[in-house]
Amino acid sequence: MRLRSLIFSIAAIPALLLAACGTAETPKAPAPSATTAPATPTASPTPTAVKSSGKELILATTTSTQDSGLLDVIVPLYEKQTGDKVKVIAVGSGAALELGRKGNADVLLVHSPAAEEAYMKEGAGINRTRVMYNDFVIVGPAADPAKIKGMKDSAAAMKAIQDAKAPFYSRGDNSGTHAAEQTLWKAANLAVPKGQPWYAETGQGMGATLTVALEKNGYTISDRATWLASAKKDQQPILVEGDAKLFNVYHVIPVNPEKFPAVNKTSAEQFRQFMVAKDTLSVIGNFGKDKYGAPLFIAYTE
Amino acid sequence: MDLLLEALREAWRLLLTGDADVYDVTLRTALITGTSTALSTVVGVPAGLAIALARFPGQRWLVALSNAGMGMPPVVAGLIVSMLLWRSGPFGSLGLIYTPAAMVIAQVVIATPLIIAVSAGAVMALPPTLHLQIRAMGAGTFQYLYLVAREARLPLLVAVMAGFGSVISEVGASMMVGGNLAGDTRVLTTAAVLEVSRGRFGTALALGIILLILVLAIAILLTVAQQRQQRR
């Protein structure tokens, strides 16, 4: 890390100078490669310096694990134990599964059970393993125009929101949370209210969607971890929680190396085992306790 | 209003305390965008001169194409570069996806058409008699190009500045091909997006202020270098 910063600072100087002299030099240089060519060698040390350290593992995961800060704790732990270098690509669960489906990632950490099962059936993953859970919560404006506060049945709450035509903000990005929301509409025997004037899709991550819902005084569904980690909880309280339908399970799935030979299968399996190791699970179970008074995720392996 | 003040205080604090992460991200931003601006300049300015001055079939189409390239949406450039560099893509075996090098490639794709178009425009705006004068003095091709570029050096600076501005401020392509990896491919813009999605608007704005300071510093540096040249 320190070494890399050093390389950066040294390399930055000529790069800046080059950029600065760019125009001053060009008049002399109808074949300007002669004067500015050093730019290329200056640039190349960067990627090589990154690659040389241990094996590289591409982890495609959901925004909730990154936005909540969990990965900032877990990933350095794994890197220290194994010497691997983890590249975390935080996207929605749908996009993460898609990266795995094309062999563009080594291992996935996702929370979209139905989509994961379809993914496994295609043979794109191996050894899908349960890691942890938290739960989804329905949050909304403190004024609660649809009067759903304290409801025990989350599907009934969705129906109340629809009946009140209260603004609802959906992720709309095929993420695990988006899938859970669609399941809830189905559980209430309703069609997904796409196109209704009170229903909008943000197409963004959980943190951003919470902000939109807050600003627009609307309801939304969030995983508890992201909600806890985001600010303004008093203006955007949890209204419905604790329903079994709001259960949110995370699985780790190594991408199938037989299908994609480029996959780093050793590190992927190593990461899977790391995620369900006793020590890691205790770190997961304690994450956020000091800051929020309650853990953000609960260890829940097989 | 509170939020703005808080953000300013946060930016001030981050700058004063020399926060290691912020320092690292800022340097990385300067390095990556500096490299891509330099490469785009090396390709873009001569190409701009060429399509402005040479006479060949299809030349007008090239000018139109580079003008259209000015509107290249970063996210499209990012998607195309990702598809090429992903393991499933034709250059996947190079292992370049999610590295600073991938970000440089995507940024060169964004900045080069811009620099070509602006520098071509700069040269075409020179008075037509100038070309005759230079030719009449018996200049060879390289002398001719040199003199033309010298005449147009101020607008050529604008071309480079435009290229630099486009890559340092873009976020879509950097996010996609770089992956916003901490300590590796996280630059000021992608870090700001992450802080926004985490709901930490003060820190996000602080990063934006640092970005503006960086752009301002480089603009001043370029302008001073340019004016010194002018006086000679």
Coordinates of N, CA, C and O in Angstrom, one line a residue, chain B residues 108-223:
Chain B
V108 N -9.0 7.6 -22.5 CA -8.4 8.0 -23.8 C -9.5 7.9 -24.9 O -9.6 8.8 -25.7
V109 N -10.3 6.9 -24.8 CA -11.5 6.8 -25.7 C -12.4 8.0 -25.6 O -12.9 8.5 -26.6
I110 N -12.6 8.5 -24.4 CA -13.4 9.7 -24.2 C -12.8 11.0 -24.7 O -13.4 11.8 -25.3
A111 N -11.5 11.1 -24.3 CA -10.9 12.4 -24.5 C -10.3 12.6 -25.9 O -10.3 13.8 -26.4
T112 N -9.9 11.6 -26.6 CA -9.2 11.7 -27.9 C -10.1 12.4 -28.9 O -9.7 13.4 -29.6
P113 N -11.4 11.9 -29.1 CA -12.2 12.6 -30.1 C -12.4 14.1 -29.8 O -12.4 14.9 -30.7
L114 N -12.5 14.4 -28.5 CA -12.7 15.7 -28.1 C -11.5 16.6 -28.5 O -11.6 17.7 -29.1
I115 N -10.3 16.1 -28.2 CA -9.1 16.8 -28.5 C -8.9 16.9 -30.0 O -8.6 18.0 -30.5
I116 N -9.2 15.9 -30.8 CA -9.2 15.9 -32.2 C -10.1 17.0 -32.8 O -9.7 17.9 -33.5
A117 N -11.3 17.0 -32.3 CA -12.3 18.0 -32.8 C -11.9 19.4 -32.5 O -12.0 20.3 -33.4
V118 N -11.5 19.6 -31.2 CA -11.2 21.0 -30.9 C -9.9 21.5 -31.6 O -9.9 22.6 -32.0
S119 N -8.9 20.6 -31.7 CA -7.7 21.1 -32.3 C -7.9 21.2 -33.8 O -7.3 22.2 -34.4
A120 N -8.7 20.4 -34.4 CA -9.0 20.6 -35.9 C -9.7 21.9 -36.1 O -9.4 22.7 -37.0
G121 N -10.7 22.2 -35.2 CA -11.4 23.5 -35.3 C -10.4 24.6 -35.1 O -10.5 25.7 -35.8
A122 N -9.4 24.5 -34.2 CA -8.5 25.6 -33.9 C -7.7 25.9 -35.2 O -7.5 27.0 -35.5
V123 N -7.2 24.8 -35.9 CA -6.4 25.0 -37.0 C -7.2 25.6 -38.2 O -6.8 26.4 -39.0
M124 N -8.4 25.1 -38.3 CA -9.3 25.5 -39.4 C -9.7 27.0 -39.3 O -10.0 27.7 -40.3
A125 N -9.6 27.5 -38.0 CA -10.0 28.9 -37.8 C -8.9 29.9 -38.1 O -9.1 31.1 -38.1
L126 N -7.7 29.4 -38.4 CA -6.6 30.3 -38.8 C -6.9 30.9 -40.1 O -7.6 30.3 -41.0
P127 N -6.4 32.2 -40.3 CA -6.7 32.9 -41.5 C -6.1 32.1 -42.7 O -5.0 31.6 -42.6
P128 N -6.8 31.9 -43.8 CA -6.4 31.1 -44.9 C -5.1 31.6 -45.5 O -4.3 30.8 -46.0
T129 N -4.9 32.9 -45.5 CA -3.7 33.5 -46.1 C -2.4 33.0 -45.4 O -1.3 32.9 -46.0
L130 N -2.5 32.6 -44.1 CA -1.4 32.2 -43.3 C -0.8 31.0 -44.0 O 0.5 30.9 -44.1
H131 N -1.6 30.0 -44.4 CA -1.1 28.8 -45.0 C -0.3 29.2 -46.3 O 0.8 28.7 -46.5
L132 N -0.8 30.1 -47.0 CA -0.1 30.6 -48.3 C 1.2 31.2 -47.9 O 2.2 30.8 -48.5
Q133 N 1.2 32.0 -46.9 CA 2.4 32.7 -46.5 C 3.5 31.7 -46.1 O 4.7 31.8 -46.6
I134 N 3.1 30.7 -45.3 CA 4.1 29.7 -44.8 C 4.6 28.9 -46.0 O 5.8 28.7 -46.2
R135 N 3.7 28.5 -46.9 CA 4.1 27.8 -48.1 C 5.0 28.6 -48.9 O 6.0 28.1 -49.4
A136 N 4.7 29.9 -49.1 CA 5.5 30.8 -49.9 C 6.9 30.9 -49.4 O 7.9 31.1 -50.2
M137 N 7.1 30.8 -48.1 CA 8.4 30.9 -47.5 C 9.2 29.7 -47.8 O 10.4 29.6 -47.4
G138 N 8.6 28.7 -48.4 CA 9.3 27.5 -48.8 C 9.4 26.5 -47.6 O 10.4 25.7 -47.6
A139 N 8.5 26.4 -46.7 CA 8.6 25.5 -45.6 C 8.3 24.1 -46.0 O 7.4 23.9 -46.9
G140 N 9.0 23.1 -45.4 CA 8.7 21.7 -45.7 C 7.5 21.3 -44.9 O 7.0 22.1 -44.1
T141 N 7.1 20.1 -45.0 CA 5.9 19.6 -44.3 C 6.0 19.8 -42.8 O 5.0 20.3 -42.2
F142 N 7.1 19.3 -42.2 CA 7.2 19.4 -40.8 C 7.3 20.8 -40.3 O 6.6 21.2 -39.3
Q143 N 8.1 21.6 -41.0 CA 8.1 23.1 -40.6 C 6.8 23.7 -40.7 O 6.3 24.5 -39.8
Y144 N 6.0 23.3 -41.7 CA 4.7 23.9 -42.0 C 3.8 23.5 -40.8 O 3.1 24.4 -40.2
L145 N 3.8 22.2 -40.4 CA 2.9 21.8 -39.3 C 3.3 22.5 -38.0 O 2.5 22.9 -37.2
Y146 N 4.6 22.6 -37.8 CA 5.1 23.3 -36.6 C 4.6 24.7 -36.5 O 4.1 25.2 -35.5
L147 N 4.8 25.4 -37.7 CA 4.4 26.8 -37.7 C 2.9 27.0 -37.5 O 2.4 27.9 -36.7
V148 N 2.1 26.1 -38.1 CA 0.7 26.2 -37.9 C 0.3 25.9 -36.5 O -0.5 26.6 -35.9
A149 N 0.9 24.9 -35.9 CA 0.6 24.6 -34.5 C 1.0 25.7 -33.6 O 0.3 26.0 -32.6
R150 N 2.1 26.4 -33.9 CA 2.5 27.5 -33.1 C 1.5 28.6 -33.2 O 1.2 29.3 -32.2
E151 N 1.0 28.9 -34.4 CA 0.0 30.0 -34.5 C -1.3 29.6 -33.7 O -1.9 30.5 -33.2
A152 N -1.6 28.3 -33.7 CA -2.9 28.0 -33.0 C -2.7 27.5 -31.6 O -3.5 26.8 -31.0
R153 N -1.5 27.9 -30.9 CA -1.2 27.2 -29.7 C -2.2 27.5 -28.6 O -2.5 26.7 -27.7
L154 N -2.8 28.7 -28.6 CA -3.8 29.0 -27.5 C -5.0 28.2 -27.6 O -5.4 27.5 -26.7
P155 N -5.7 28.1 -28.8 CA -6.8 27.2 -28.9 C -6.4 25.7 -28.7 O -7.2 24.9 -28.3
L156 N -5.2 25.3 -29.1 CA -4.7 24.0 -28.8 C -4.7 23.7 -27.3 O -4.9 22.6 -26.8
L157 N -4.3 24.7 -26.5 CA -4.3 24.6 -25.1 C -5.7 24.3 -24.6 O -6.0 23.5 -23.7
V158 N -6.7 25.0 -25.2 CA -8.1 24.8 -24.9 C -8.5 23.3 -25.2 O -9.2 22.7 -24.4
A159 N -8.0 22.8 -26.3 CA -8.3 21.4 -26.7 C -7.8 20.5 -25.6 O -8.5 19.6 -25.1
V160 N -6.5 20.7 -25.1 CA -6.0 19.8 -24.1 C -6.8 19.9 -22.8 O -7.1 19.0 -22.1
M161 N -7.1 21.2 -22.4 CA -7.8 21.5 -21.2 C -9.2 20.8 -21.3 O -9.7 20.3 -20.3
A162 N -9.8 20.9 -22.4 CA -11.1 20.3 -22.6 C -11.0 18.7 -22.4 O -11.9 18.1 -21.7
G163 N -10.0 18.2 -23.0 CA -9.8 16.7 -22.8 C -9.6 16.4 -21.3 O -10.2 15.4 -20.8
F164 N -8.7 17.1 -20.7 CA -8.5 16.9 -19.3 C -9.7 17.1 -18.4 O -10.1 16.2 -17.6
G165 N -10.5 18.1 -18.7 CA -11.7 18.4 -18.0 C -12.7 17.2 -18.1 O -13.4 16.8 -17.2
S166 N -12.8 16.7 -19.4 CA -13.8 15.6 -19.6 C -13.4 14.4 -18.8 O -14.3 13.7 -18.3
V167 N -12.1 14.0 -18.7 CA -11.8 12.8 -18.0 C -11.7 12.9 -16.5 O -12.1 12.0 -15.8
I168 N -11.3 14.1 -16.0 CA -11.2 14.2 -14.6 C -12.6 14.3 -13.9 O -12.8 13.9 -12.8
S169 N -13.6 14.7 -14.7 CA -14.9 14.9 -14.1 C -15.8 13.7 -14.4 O -16.9 13.6 -13.8
E170 N -15.4 12.8 -15.3 CA -16.3 11.7 -15.6 C -16.3 10.7 -14.5 O -15.3 10.4 -13.9
V171 N -17.5 10.0 -14.4 CA -17.5 9.0 -13.3 C -18.0 7.6 -13.9 O -17.6 6.6 -13.4
G172 N -18.9 7.7 -14.9 CA -19.5 6.4 -15.4 C -18.5 5.4 -15.9 O -18.5 4.2 -15.5
A173 N -17.6 5.8 -16.7 CA -16.6 4.9 -17.3 C -15.6 4.4 -16.2 O -15.3 3.2 -16.1
S174 N -15.2 5.4 -15.4 CA -14.2 5.0 -14.3 C -14.8 4.0 -13.4 O -14.1 3.0 -13.0
M175 N -16.1 4.2 -13.1 CA -16.7 3.2 -12.2 C -16.8 1.9 -12.8 O -16.5 0.9 -12.2
M176 N -17.2 1.8 -14.1 CA -17.4 0.5 -14.7 C -16.1 -0.2 -15.0 O -16.0 -1.4 -14.7
V177 N -15.1 0.4 -15.6 CA -13.9 -0.3 -15.9 C -12.9 -0.4 -14.8 O -12.1 -1.3 -14.7
G178 N -13.0 0.5 -13.8 CA -12.1 0.5 -12.7 C -12.7 -0.3 -11.5 O -11.9 -0.9 -10.7
G179 N -14.0 -0.3 -11.4 CA -14.6 -1.0 -10.2 C -14.6 -0.2 -8.9 O -15.0 -0.8 -7.9
N180 N -14.0 1.0 -8.9 CA -14.0 1.8 -7.7 C -13.3 1.0 -6.5 O -13.9 1.0 -5.4
L181 N -12.2 0.4 -6.8 CA -11.5 -0.4 -5.8 C -10.7 0.5 -4.9 O -9.9 1.3 -5.4
A182 N -10.9 0.4 -3.6 CA -10.2 1.3 -2.6 C -8.7 1.0 -2.8 O -8.3 -0.1 -2.9
G183 N -7.9 2.1 -2.8 CA -6.5 2.0 -2.8 C -6.0 1.5 -4.2 O -4.8 1.1 -4.3
D184 N -6.8 1.5 -5.2 CA -6.4 0.9 -6.5 C -7.0 1.7 -7.6 O -6.2 2.3 -8.4
T185 N -8.3 1.7 -7.8 CA -8.9 2.4 -8.9 C -9.9 3.4 -8.4 O -10.8 3.9 -9.1
R186 N -9.9 3.7 -7.1 CA -10.8 4.7 -6.6 C -10.3 6.1 -6.8 O -9.2 6.5 -6.3
V187 N -11.0 6.9 -7.6 CA -10.6 8.3 -7.9 C -11.6 9.2 -7.2 O -12.6 8.8 -6.6
L188 N -11.3 10.5 -7.3 CA -12.2 11.5 -6.6 C -13.6 11.4 -6.9 O -14.5 11.4 -6.1
T189 N -13.9 11.2 -8.3 CA -15.3 11.2 -8.6 C -16.0 9.9 -8.2 O -17.1 10.0 -7.6
T190 N -15.4 8.8 -8.3 CA -16.0 7.5 -7.9 C -16.1 7.5 -6.4 O -17.1 6.9 -5.8
A191 N -15.1 8.0 -5.7 CA -15.2 8.0 -4.2 C -16.4 8.9 -3.8 O -17.1 8.6 -2.9
A192 N -16.6 10.0 -4.5 CA -17.7 10.9 -4.2 C -19.1 10.2 -4.4 O -20.0 10.3 -3.6
V193 N -19.2 9.4 -5.5 CA -20.4 8.7 -5.7 C -20.7 7.7 -4.6 O -21.8 7.6 -4.1
L194 N -19.6 7.0 -4.2 CA -19.8 6.0 -3.1 C -20.2 6.7 -1.8 O -21.1 6.2 -1.1
E195 N -19.6 7.9 -1.5 CA -20.0 8.6 -0.3 C -21.5 9.0 -0.4 O -22.2 9.0 0.6
V196 N -21.9 9.5 -1.5 CA -23.3 9.9 -1.7 C -24.2 8.7 -1.5 O -25.2 8.8 -0.8
S197 N -23.8 7.5 -2.0 CA -24.7 6.3 -1.8 C -24.7 5.9 -0.4 O -25.6 5.2 0.1
R198 N -23.7 6.2 0.3 CA -23.6 5.9 1.8 C -24.3 7.0 2.6 O -24.4 6.9 3.8
G199 N -24.8 8.0 1.9 CA -25.5 9.1 2.7 C -24.6 10.0 3.4 O -25.0 10.8 4.2
R200 N -23.2 10.0 3.1 CA -22.3 10.9 3.7 C -22.0 12.1 2.8 O -21.0 12.1 2.1
F201 N -23.0 13.0 2.7 CA -23.0 14.0 1.7 C -21.8 15.0 2.0 O -21.3 15.6 1.1
G202 N -21.5 15.2 3.3 CA -20.5 16.2 3.6 C -19.1 15.7 3.0 O -18.4 16.5 2.4
T203 N -18.8 14.5 3.3 CA -17.6 13.9 2.7 C -17.5 14.0 1.2 O -16.5 14.3 0.6
A204 N -18.7 13.6 0.6 CA -18.8 13.6 -0.8 C -18.5 15.0 -1.4 O -17.7 15.2 -2.3
L205 N -19.1 16.0 -0.8 CA -18.9 17.4 -1.3 C -17.4 17.8 -1.1 O -16.8 18.5 -1.9
A206 N -16.9 17.4 0.1 CA -15.5 17.7 0.4 C -14.6 17.1 -0.8 O -13.7 17.8 -1.2
L207 N -14.9 15.9 -1.2 CA -14.1 15.3 -2.3 C -14.3 16.2 -3.6 O -13.3 16.4 -4.3
G208 N -15.5 16.6 -3.8 CA -15.8 17.5 -4.9 C -15.0 18.8 -4.9 O -14.4 19.2 -5.9
I209 N -14.9 19.3 -3.7 CA -14.1 20.6 -3.5 C -12.6 20.3 -3.8 O -12.0 21.1 -4.5
I210 N -12.1 19.2 -3.4 CA -10.7 18.9 -3.6 C -10.5 18.7 -5.1 O -9.5 19.2 -5.7
L211 N -11.5 18.1 -5.8 CA -11.4 17.9 -7.2 C -11.3 19.3 -7.9 O -10.5 19.5 -8.9
L212 N -12.2 20.2 -7.5 CA -12.2 21.5 -8.1 C -10.8 22.2 -7.9 O -10.3 22.9 -8.8
I213 N -10.2 22.0 -6.7 CA -9.0 22.7 -6.4 C -7.9 22.1 -7.4 O -7.1 22.8 -7.9
L214 N -8.0 20.8 -7.6 CA -7.0 20.1 -8.5 C -7.1 20.6 -9.9 O -6.1 20.9 -10.5
V215 N -8.4 20.7 -10.4 CA -8.6 21.2 -11.7 C -8.1 22.7 -11.9 O -7.4 23.0 -12.8
L216 N -8.4 23.5 -10.8 CA -8.0 24.9 -10.9 C -6.4 24.9 -10.9 O -5.9 25.7 -11.7
A217 N -5.8 24.1 -10.1 CA -4.3 24.2 -10.0 C -3.7 23.8 -11.4 O -2.8 24.5 -11.9
I218 N -4.3 22.8 -12.0 CA -3.7 22.4 -13.3 C -4.1 23.4 -14.4 O -3.2 23.7 -15.3
A219 N -5.2 24.0 -14.3 CA -5.6 25.1 -15.3 C -4.6 26.2 -15.2 O -4.1 26.8 -16.2
I220 N -4.3 26.6 -13.9 CA -3.4 27.7 -13.7 C -2.0 27.4 -14.3 O -1.3 28.1 -15.0
L221 N -1.5 26.1 -14.0 CA -0.2 25.7 -14.4 C -0.1 25.7 -15.9 O 0.8 26.2 -16.5
L222 N -1.2 25.2 -16.6 CA -1.2 25.2 -18.1 C -1.2 26.6 -18.6 O -0.5 26.9 -19.6
T223 N -2.0 27.5 -18.0 CA -2.1 28.8 -18.5 C -0.8 29.6 -18.4 O -0.4 30.3 -19.3

